[in-house]
mmCIF file of C-alpha atoms in Angstrom:
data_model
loop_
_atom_site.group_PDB
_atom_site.id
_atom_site.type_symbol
_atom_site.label_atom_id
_atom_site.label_comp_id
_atom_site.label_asym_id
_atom_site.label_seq_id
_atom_site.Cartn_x
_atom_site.Cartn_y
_atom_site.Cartn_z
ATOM 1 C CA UNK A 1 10.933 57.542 -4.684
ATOM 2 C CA UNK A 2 14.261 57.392 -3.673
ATOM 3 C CA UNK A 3 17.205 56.709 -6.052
ATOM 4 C CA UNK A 4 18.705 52.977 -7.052
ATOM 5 C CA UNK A 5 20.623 50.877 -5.253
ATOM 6 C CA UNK A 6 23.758 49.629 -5.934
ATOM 7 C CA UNK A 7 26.909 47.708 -5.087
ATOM 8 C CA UNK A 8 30.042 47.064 -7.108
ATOM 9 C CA UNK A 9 31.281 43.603 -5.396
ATOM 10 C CA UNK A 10 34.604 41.384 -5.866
ATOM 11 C CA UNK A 11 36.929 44.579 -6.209
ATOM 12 C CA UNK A 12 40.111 45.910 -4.562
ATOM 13 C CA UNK A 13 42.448 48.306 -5.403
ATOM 14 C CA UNK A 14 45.217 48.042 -8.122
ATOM 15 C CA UNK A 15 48.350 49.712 -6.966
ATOM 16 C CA UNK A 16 49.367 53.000 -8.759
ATOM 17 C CA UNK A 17 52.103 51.413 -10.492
ATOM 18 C CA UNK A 18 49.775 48.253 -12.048
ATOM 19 C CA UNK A 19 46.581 49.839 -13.906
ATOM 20 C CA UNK A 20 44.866 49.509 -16.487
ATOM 21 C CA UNK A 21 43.602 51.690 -19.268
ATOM 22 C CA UNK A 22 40.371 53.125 -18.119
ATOM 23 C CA UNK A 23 38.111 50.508 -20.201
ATOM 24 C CA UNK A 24 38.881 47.242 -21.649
ATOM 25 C CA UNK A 25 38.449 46.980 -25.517
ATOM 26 C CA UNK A 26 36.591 44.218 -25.180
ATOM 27 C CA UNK A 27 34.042 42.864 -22.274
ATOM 28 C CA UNK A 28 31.799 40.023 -22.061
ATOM 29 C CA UNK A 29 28.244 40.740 -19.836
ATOM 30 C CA UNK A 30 26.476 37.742 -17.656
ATOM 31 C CA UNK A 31 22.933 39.458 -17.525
ATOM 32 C CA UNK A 32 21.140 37.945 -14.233
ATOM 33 C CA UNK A 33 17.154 37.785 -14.101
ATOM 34 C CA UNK A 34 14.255 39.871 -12.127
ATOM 35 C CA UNK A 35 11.700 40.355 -15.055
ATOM 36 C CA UNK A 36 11.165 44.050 -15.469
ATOM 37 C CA UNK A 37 13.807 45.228 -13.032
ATOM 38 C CA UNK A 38 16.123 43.040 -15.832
ATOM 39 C CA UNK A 39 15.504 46.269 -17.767
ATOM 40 C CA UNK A 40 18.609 47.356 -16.118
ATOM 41 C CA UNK A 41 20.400 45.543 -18.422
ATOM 42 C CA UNK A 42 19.443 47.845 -21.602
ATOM 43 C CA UNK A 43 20.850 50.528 -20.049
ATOM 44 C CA UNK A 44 24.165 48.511 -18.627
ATOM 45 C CA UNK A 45 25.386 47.397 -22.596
ATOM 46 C CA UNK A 46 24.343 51.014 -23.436
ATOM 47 C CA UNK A 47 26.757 52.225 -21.074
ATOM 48 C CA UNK A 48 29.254 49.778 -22.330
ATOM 49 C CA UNK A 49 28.962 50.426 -25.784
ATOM 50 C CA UNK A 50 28.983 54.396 -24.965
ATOM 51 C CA UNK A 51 32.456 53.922 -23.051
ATOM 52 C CA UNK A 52 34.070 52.918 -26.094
ATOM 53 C CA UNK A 53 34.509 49.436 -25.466
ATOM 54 C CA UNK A 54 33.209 46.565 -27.589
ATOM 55 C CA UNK A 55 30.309 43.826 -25.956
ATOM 56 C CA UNK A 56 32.706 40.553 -26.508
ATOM 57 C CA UNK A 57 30.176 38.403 -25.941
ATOM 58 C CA UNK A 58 27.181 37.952 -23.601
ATOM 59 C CA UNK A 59 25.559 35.400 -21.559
ATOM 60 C CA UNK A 60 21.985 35.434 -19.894
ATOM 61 C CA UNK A 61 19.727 33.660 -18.040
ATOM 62 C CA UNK A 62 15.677 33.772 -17.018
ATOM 63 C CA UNK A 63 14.470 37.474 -18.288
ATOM 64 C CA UNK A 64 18.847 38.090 -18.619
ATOM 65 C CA UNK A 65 18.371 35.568 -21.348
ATOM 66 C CA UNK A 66 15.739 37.272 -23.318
ATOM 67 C CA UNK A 67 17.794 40.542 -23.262
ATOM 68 C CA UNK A 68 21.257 38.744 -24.035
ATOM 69 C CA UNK A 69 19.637 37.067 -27.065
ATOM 70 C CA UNK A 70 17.709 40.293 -28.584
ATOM 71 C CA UNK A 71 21.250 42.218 -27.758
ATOM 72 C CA UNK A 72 23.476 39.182 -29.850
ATOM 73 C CA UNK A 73 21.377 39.403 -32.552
ATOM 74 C CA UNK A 74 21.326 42.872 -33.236
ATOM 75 C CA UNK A 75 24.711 43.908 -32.158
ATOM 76 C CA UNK A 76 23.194 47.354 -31.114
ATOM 77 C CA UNK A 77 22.341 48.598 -27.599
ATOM 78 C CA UNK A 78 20.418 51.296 -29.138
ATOM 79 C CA UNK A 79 18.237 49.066 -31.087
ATOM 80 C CA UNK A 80 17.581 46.919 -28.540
ATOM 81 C CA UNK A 81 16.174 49.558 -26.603
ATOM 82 C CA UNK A 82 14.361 50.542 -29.412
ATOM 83 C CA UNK A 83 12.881 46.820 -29.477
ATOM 84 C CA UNK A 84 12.210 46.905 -26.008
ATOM 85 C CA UNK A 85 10.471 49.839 -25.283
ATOM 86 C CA UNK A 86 8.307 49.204 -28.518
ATOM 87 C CA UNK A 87 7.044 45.743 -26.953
ATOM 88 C CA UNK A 88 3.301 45.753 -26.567
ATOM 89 C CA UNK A 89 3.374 44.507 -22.841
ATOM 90 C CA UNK A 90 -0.252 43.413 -23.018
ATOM 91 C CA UNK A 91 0.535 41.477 -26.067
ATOM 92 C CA UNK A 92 2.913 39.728 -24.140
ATOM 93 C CA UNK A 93 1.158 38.777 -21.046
ATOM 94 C CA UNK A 94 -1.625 37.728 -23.780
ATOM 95 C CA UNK A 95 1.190 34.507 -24.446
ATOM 96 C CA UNK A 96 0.668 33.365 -20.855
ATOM 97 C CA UNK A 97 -2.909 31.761 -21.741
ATOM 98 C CA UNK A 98 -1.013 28.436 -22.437
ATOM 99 C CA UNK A 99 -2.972 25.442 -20.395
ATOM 100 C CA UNK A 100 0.249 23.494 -18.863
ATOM 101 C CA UNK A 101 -0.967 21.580 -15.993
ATOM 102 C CA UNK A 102 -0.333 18.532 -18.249
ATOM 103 C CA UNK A 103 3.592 19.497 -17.983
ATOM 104 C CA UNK A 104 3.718 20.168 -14.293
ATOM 105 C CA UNK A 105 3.066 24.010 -14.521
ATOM 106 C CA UNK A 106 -0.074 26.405 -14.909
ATOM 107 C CA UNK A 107 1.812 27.717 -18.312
ATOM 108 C CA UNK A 108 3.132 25.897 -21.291
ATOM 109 C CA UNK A 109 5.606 28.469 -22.392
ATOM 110 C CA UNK A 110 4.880 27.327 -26.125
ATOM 111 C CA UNK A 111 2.710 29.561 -27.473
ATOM 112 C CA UNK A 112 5.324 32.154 -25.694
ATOM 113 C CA UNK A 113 8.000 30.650 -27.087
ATOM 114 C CA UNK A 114 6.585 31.165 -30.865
ATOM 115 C CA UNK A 115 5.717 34.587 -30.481
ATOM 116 C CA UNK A 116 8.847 35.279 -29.340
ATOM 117 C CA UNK A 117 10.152 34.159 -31.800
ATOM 118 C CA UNK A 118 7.789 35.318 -34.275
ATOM 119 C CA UNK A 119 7.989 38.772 -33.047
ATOM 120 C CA UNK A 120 11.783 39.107 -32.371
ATOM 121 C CA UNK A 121 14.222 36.147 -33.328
ATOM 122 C CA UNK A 122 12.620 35.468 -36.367
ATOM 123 C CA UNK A 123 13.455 31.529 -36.159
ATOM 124 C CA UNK A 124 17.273 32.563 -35.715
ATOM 125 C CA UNK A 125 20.117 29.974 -34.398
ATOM 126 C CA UNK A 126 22.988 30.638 -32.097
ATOM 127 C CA UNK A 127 24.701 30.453 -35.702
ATOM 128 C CA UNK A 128 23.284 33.543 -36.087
ATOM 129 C CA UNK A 129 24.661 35.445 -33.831
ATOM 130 C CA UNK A 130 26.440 38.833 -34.387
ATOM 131 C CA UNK A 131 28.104 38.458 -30.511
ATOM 132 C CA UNK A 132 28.679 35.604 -29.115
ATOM 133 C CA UNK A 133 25.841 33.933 -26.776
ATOM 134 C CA UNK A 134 25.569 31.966 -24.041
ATOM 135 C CA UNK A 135 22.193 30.733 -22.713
ATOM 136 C CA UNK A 136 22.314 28.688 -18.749
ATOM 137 C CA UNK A 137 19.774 26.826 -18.135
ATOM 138 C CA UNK A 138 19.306 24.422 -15.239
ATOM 139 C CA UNK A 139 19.268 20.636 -15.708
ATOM 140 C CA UNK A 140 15.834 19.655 -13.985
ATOM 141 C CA UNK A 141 17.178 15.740 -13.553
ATOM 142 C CA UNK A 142 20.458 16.453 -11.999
ATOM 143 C CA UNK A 143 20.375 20.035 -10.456
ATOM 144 C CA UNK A 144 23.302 21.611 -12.708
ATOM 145 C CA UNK A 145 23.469 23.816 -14.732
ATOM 146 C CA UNK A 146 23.254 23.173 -18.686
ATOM 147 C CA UNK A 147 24.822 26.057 -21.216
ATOM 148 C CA UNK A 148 23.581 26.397 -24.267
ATOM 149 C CA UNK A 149 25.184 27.631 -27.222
ATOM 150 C CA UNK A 150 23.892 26.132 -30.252
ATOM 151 C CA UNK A 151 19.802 25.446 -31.470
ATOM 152 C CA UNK A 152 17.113 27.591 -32.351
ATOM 153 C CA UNK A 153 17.249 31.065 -29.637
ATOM 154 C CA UNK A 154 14.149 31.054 -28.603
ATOM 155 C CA UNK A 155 13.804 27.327 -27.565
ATOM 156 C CA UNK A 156 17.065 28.292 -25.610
ATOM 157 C CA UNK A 157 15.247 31.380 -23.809
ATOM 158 C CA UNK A 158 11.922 29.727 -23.496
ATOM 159 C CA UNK A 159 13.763 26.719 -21.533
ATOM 160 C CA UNK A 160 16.213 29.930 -19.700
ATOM 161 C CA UNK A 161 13.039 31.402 -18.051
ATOM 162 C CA UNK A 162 11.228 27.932 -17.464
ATOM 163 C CA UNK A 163 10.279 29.090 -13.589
ATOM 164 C CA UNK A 164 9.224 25.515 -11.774
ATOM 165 C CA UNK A 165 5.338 25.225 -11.754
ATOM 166 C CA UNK A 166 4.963 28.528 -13.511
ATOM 167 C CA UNK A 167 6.284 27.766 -16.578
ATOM 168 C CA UNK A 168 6.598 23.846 -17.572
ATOM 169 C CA UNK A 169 10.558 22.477 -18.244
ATOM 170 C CA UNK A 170 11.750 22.641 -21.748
ATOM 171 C CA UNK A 171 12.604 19.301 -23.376
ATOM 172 C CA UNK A 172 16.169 20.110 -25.138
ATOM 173 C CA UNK A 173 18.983 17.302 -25.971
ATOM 174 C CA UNK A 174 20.792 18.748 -22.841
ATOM 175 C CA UNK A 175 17.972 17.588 -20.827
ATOM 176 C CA UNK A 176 14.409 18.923 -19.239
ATOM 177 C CA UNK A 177 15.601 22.143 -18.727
ATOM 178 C CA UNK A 178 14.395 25.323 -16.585
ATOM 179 C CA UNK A 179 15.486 28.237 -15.203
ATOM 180 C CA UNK A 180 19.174 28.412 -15.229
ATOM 181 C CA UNK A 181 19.490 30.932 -12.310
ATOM 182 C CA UNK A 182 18.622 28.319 -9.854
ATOM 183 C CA UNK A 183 22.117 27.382 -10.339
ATOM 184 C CA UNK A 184 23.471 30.257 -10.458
ATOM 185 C CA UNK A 185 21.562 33.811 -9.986
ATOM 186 C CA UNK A 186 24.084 35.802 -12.567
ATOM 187 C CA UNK A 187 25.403 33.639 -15.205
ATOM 188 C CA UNK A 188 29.487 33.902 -14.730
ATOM 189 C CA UNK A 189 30.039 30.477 -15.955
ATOM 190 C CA UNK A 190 27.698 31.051 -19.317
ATOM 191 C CA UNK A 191 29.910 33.849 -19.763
ATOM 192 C CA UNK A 192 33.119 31.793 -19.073
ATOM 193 C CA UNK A 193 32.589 30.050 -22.108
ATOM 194 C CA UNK A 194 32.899 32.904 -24.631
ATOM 195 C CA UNK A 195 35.948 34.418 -25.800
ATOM 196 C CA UNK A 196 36.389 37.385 -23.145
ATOM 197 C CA UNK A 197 38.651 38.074 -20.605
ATOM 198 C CA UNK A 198 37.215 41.301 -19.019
ATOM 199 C CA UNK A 199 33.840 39.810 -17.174
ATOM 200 C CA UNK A 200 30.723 42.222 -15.249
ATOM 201 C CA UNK A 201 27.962 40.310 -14.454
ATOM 202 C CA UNK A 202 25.017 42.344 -13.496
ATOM 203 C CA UNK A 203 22.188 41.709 -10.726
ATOM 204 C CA UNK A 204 18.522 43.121 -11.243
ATOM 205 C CA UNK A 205 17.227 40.957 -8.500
ATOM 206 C CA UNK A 206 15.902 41.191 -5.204
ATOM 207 C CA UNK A 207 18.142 42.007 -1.932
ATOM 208 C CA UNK A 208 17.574 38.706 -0.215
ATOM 209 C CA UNK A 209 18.516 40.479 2.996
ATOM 210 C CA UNK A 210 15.501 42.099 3.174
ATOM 211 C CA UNK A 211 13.178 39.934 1.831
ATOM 212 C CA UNK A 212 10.554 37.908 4.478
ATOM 213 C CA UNK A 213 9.560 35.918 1.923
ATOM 214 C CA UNK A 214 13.587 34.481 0.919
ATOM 215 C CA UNK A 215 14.186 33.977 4.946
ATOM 216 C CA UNK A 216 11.386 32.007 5.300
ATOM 217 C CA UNK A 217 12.457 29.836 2.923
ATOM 218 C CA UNK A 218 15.732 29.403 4.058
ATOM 219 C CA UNK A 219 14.671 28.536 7.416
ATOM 220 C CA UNK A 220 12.641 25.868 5.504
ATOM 221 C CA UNK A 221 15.711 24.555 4.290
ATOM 222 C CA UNK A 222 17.358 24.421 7.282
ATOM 223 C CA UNK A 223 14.802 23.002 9.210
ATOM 224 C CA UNK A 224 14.328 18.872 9.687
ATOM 225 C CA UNK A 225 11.017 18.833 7.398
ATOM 226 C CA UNK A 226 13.081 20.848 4.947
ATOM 227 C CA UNK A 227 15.762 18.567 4.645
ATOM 228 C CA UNK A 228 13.484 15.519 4.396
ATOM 229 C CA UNK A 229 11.350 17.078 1.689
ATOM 230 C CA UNK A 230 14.781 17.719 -0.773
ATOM 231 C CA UNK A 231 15.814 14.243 0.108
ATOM 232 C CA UNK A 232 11.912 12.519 -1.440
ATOM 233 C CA UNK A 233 12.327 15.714 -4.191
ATOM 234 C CA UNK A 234 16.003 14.193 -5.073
ATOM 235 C CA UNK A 235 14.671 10.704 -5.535
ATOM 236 C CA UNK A 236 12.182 11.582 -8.314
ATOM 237 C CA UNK A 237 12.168 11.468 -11.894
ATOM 238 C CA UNK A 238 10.688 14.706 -13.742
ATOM 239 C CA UNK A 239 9.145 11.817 -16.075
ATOM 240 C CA UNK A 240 5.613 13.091 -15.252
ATOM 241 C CA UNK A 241 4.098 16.240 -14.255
ATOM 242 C CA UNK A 242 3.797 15.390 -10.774
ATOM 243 C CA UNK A 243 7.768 14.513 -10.729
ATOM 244 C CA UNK A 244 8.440 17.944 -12.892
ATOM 245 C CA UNK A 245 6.137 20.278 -10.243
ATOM 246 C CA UNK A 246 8.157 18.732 -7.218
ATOM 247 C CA UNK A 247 11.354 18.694 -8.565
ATOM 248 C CA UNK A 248 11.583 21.977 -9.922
ATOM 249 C CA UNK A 249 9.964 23.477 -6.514
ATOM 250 C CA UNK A 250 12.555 21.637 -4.895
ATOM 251 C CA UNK A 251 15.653 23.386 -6.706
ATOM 252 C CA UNK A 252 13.557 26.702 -6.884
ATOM 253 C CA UNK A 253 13.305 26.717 -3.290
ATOM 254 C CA UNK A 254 17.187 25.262 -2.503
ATOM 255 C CA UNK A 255 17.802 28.463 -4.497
ATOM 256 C CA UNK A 256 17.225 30.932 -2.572
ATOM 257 C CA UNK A 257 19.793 29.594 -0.036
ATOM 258 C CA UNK A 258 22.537 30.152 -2.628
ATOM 259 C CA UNK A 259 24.085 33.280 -2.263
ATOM 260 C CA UNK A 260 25.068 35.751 -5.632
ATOM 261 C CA UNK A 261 28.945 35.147 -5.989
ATOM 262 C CA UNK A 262 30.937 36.664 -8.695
ATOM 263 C CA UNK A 263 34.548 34.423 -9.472
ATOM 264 C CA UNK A 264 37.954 35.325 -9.033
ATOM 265 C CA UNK A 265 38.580 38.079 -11.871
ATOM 266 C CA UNK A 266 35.286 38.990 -12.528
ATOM 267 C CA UNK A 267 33.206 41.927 -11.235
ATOM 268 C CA UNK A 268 29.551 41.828 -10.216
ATOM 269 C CA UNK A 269 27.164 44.677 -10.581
ATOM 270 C CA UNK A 270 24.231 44.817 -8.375
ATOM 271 C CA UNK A 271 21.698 47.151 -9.155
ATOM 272 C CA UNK A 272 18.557 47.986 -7.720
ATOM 273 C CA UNK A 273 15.728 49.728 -9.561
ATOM 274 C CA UNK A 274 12.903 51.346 -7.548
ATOM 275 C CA UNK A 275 9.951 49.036 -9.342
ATOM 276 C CA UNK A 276 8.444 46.164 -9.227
ATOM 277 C CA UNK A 277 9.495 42.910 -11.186
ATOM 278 C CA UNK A 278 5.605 43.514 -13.124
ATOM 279 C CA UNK A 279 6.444 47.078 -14.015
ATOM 280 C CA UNK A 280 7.264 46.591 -17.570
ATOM 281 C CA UNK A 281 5.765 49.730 -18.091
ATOM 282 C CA UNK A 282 8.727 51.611 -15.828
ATOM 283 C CA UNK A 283 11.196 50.494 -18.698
ATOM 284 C CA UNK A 284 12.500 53.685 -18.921
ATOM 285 C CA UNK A 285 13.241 53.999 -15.225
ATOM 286 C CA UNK A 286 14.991 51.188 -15.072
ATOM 287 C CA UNK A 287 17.549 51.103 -18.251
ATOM 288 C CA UNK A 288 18.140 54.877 -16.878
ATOM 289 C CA UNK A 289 19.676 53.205 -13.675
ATOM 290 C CA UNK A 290 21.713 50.656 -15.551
ATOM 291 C CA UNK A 291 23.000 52.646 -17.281
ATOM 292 C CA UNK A 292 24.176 54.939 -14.586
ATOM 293 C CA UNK A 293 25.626 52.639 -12.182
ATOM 294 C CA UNK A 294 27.355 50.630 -15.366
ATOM 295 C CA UNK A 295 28.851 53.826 -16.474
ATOM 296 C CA UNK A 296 30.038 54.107 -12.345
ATOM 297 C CA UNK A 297 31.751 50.812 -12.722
ATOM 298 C CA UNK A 298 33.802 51.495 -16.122
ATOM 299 C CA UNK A 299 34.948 54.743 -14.780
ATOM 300 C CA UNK A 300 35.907 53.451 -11.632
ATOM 301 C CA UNK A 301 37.801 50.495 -13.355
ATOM 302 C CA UNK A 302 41.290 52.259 -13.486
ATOM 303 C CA UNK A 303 41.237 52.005 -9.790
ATOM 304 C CA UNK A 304 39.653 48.806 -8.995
ATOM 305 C CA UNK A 305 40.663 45.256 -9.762
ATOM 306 C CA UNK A 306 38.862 41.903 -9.462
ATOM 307 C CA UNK A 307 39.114 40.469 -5.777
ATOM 308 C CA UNK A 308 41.967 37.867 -4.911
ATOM 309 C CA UNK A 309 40.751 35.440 -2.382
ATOM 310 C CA UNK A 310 43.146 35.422 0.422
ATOM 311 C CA UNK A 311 43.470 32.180 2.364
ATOM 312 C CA UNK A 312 40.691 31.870 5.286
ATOM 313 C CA UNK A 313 38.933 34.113 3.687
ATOM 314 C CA UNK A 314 35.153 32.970 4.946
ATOM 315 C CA UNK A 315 33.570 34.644 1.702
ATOM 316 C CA UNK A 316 36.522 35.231 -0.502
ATOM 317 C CA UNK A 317 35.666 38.840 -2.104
ATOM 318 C CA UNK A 318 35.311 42.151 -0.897
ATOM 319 C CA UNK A 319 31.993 44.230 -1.672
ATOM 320 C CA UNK A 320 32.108 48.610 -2.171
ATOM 321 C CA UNK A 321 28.748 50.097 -1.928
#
């Protein structure tokens, strides 16, 4: 089993002259998805909080989102690891019995939704808070991306990790809502919203490079029956079930032609934990290699600095593996 991957992207050097202290004070943390390979997360605010510097604020999405709320409401890296690691995992896969093919997906999501927040956010708002939060969610009707910062947490994370015809859309005043990293894979623009200026986003997901499955569906969406079956998808109304199932395959599928980007200023993490996105019970392995490759990052911060786009740039960042 060989060690995680990882890449630090959207960096350059600072010249000696122009650097910073070695950590920011203050940093705000877009947590991407990838189930239990989003344990890397944990272990990324643990290495924050450990550097000295203070979690600013913290947006999530899909499993990010579950981790970003649990982490704003305590405050505490440690005792969200505590929370974590004490999760009965066959409790929780007990929540995905939820009949949803009424709602355009084999599961609900409700009965997941209350014992989430039974278990863990205790019926708490965004009011509640101790960081400030940013859910992104994905706007099922139009294709963009919905932030949420105010309502009860776990209606927000329910709607966060909505996968199309997995789990059915959540029905919020924003919209019918579902997985907000369709939009975006890392949430940078959640994160944009909160009072930070020093931003990591960090990437527990797959390497699309090497997975069959991702180029196969890309060549989908190139291809003439691709484009024709977005264009009927586009048309519909997620009124019914029928119009929710196609729709949402349709931007879960467009997806995976969008590449991860980080913005000017920011920094993206990418890290790679040897397990697979079931392997709750690897926890440990994983928050051990976000932790590492977050401490990496802050120590390397003195002599890196977020990525300028230069004019003609075809991608517009730089990436250091």
């Amino acid at each position: 089993m060989g060690p995680p991957r990882c890449t630090i992207q959207a960096m350059a050097r600072r010249p000696e002259s122009d650097r910073r202290p070695a950590v920011p004070s203050v940093i705000g943390v877009a947590l991407g998805g990838g189930a239990a390979r989003g344990m890397v997360h944990v272990g990324a605010l643990k290495a924050v909080e450990a550097s000295g510097s203070t979690v600013g604020g913290v947006a999530g999405t899909s499993y990010g989102a579950i981790i970003a709320a649990l982490y704003a409401l305590s405050g505490n890296a440690l005792e969200l690891e505590r929370v974590i690691r004490s999760a009965d995992i066959g409790e929780l896969w007990l929540q995905a019995f939820d009949f949803g093919l009424h709602e355009g997906a084999i599961i609900r999501g409700k009965r997941l939704t209350d014992w989430l927040d039974r278990k863990f956010f205790f019926g708490a708002t965004f009011a509640d808070a101790r960081v400030p939060l940013a859910i992104a969610c994905t706007n099922l009707t139009t294709g963009t991306l919905a932030i949420l910062r105010s309502g009860r947490i776990a209606e927000a994370v329910r709607a966060s990790c909505a996968l199309p015809g997995l789990f059915a859309p959540v029905r919020l005043a924003e919209g019918v809502l579902i997985d907000g990293g369709l939009v975006e894979t890392v949430p940078f623009k959640a994160l944009a919203t909160l009072p930070v200026e020093t931003r990591i986003g960090v990437h527990a997901g797959v390497d699309v490079s090497r997975s069959r499955f991702i180029l196969a569906v890309r060549r989908f969406a190139a291809s003439r029956r691709g484009r024709a079956f977005y264009r009927r998808a586009s048309r519909l109304e997620p009124g019914g079930p029928f119009g929710q199932m196609i729709k949402g395959v349709a931007v879960s599928l467009r997806s995976y032609s969008r590449p991860v980007r980080s913005p000017r200023g920011a920094y993206l993490l990418s890290v790679e934990p040897d397990i697979a996105w079931w392997d709750f019970h690897k926890s440990p392995q994983a928050i051990a290699a976000g932790e590492e490759k977050m401490s990496e990052l802050l120590t390397a911060l003195p002599r890196l600095a977020p990525f300028t786009p230069r004019a003609g740039s075809p991608s517009g960042r730089q990436a250091l593996a």
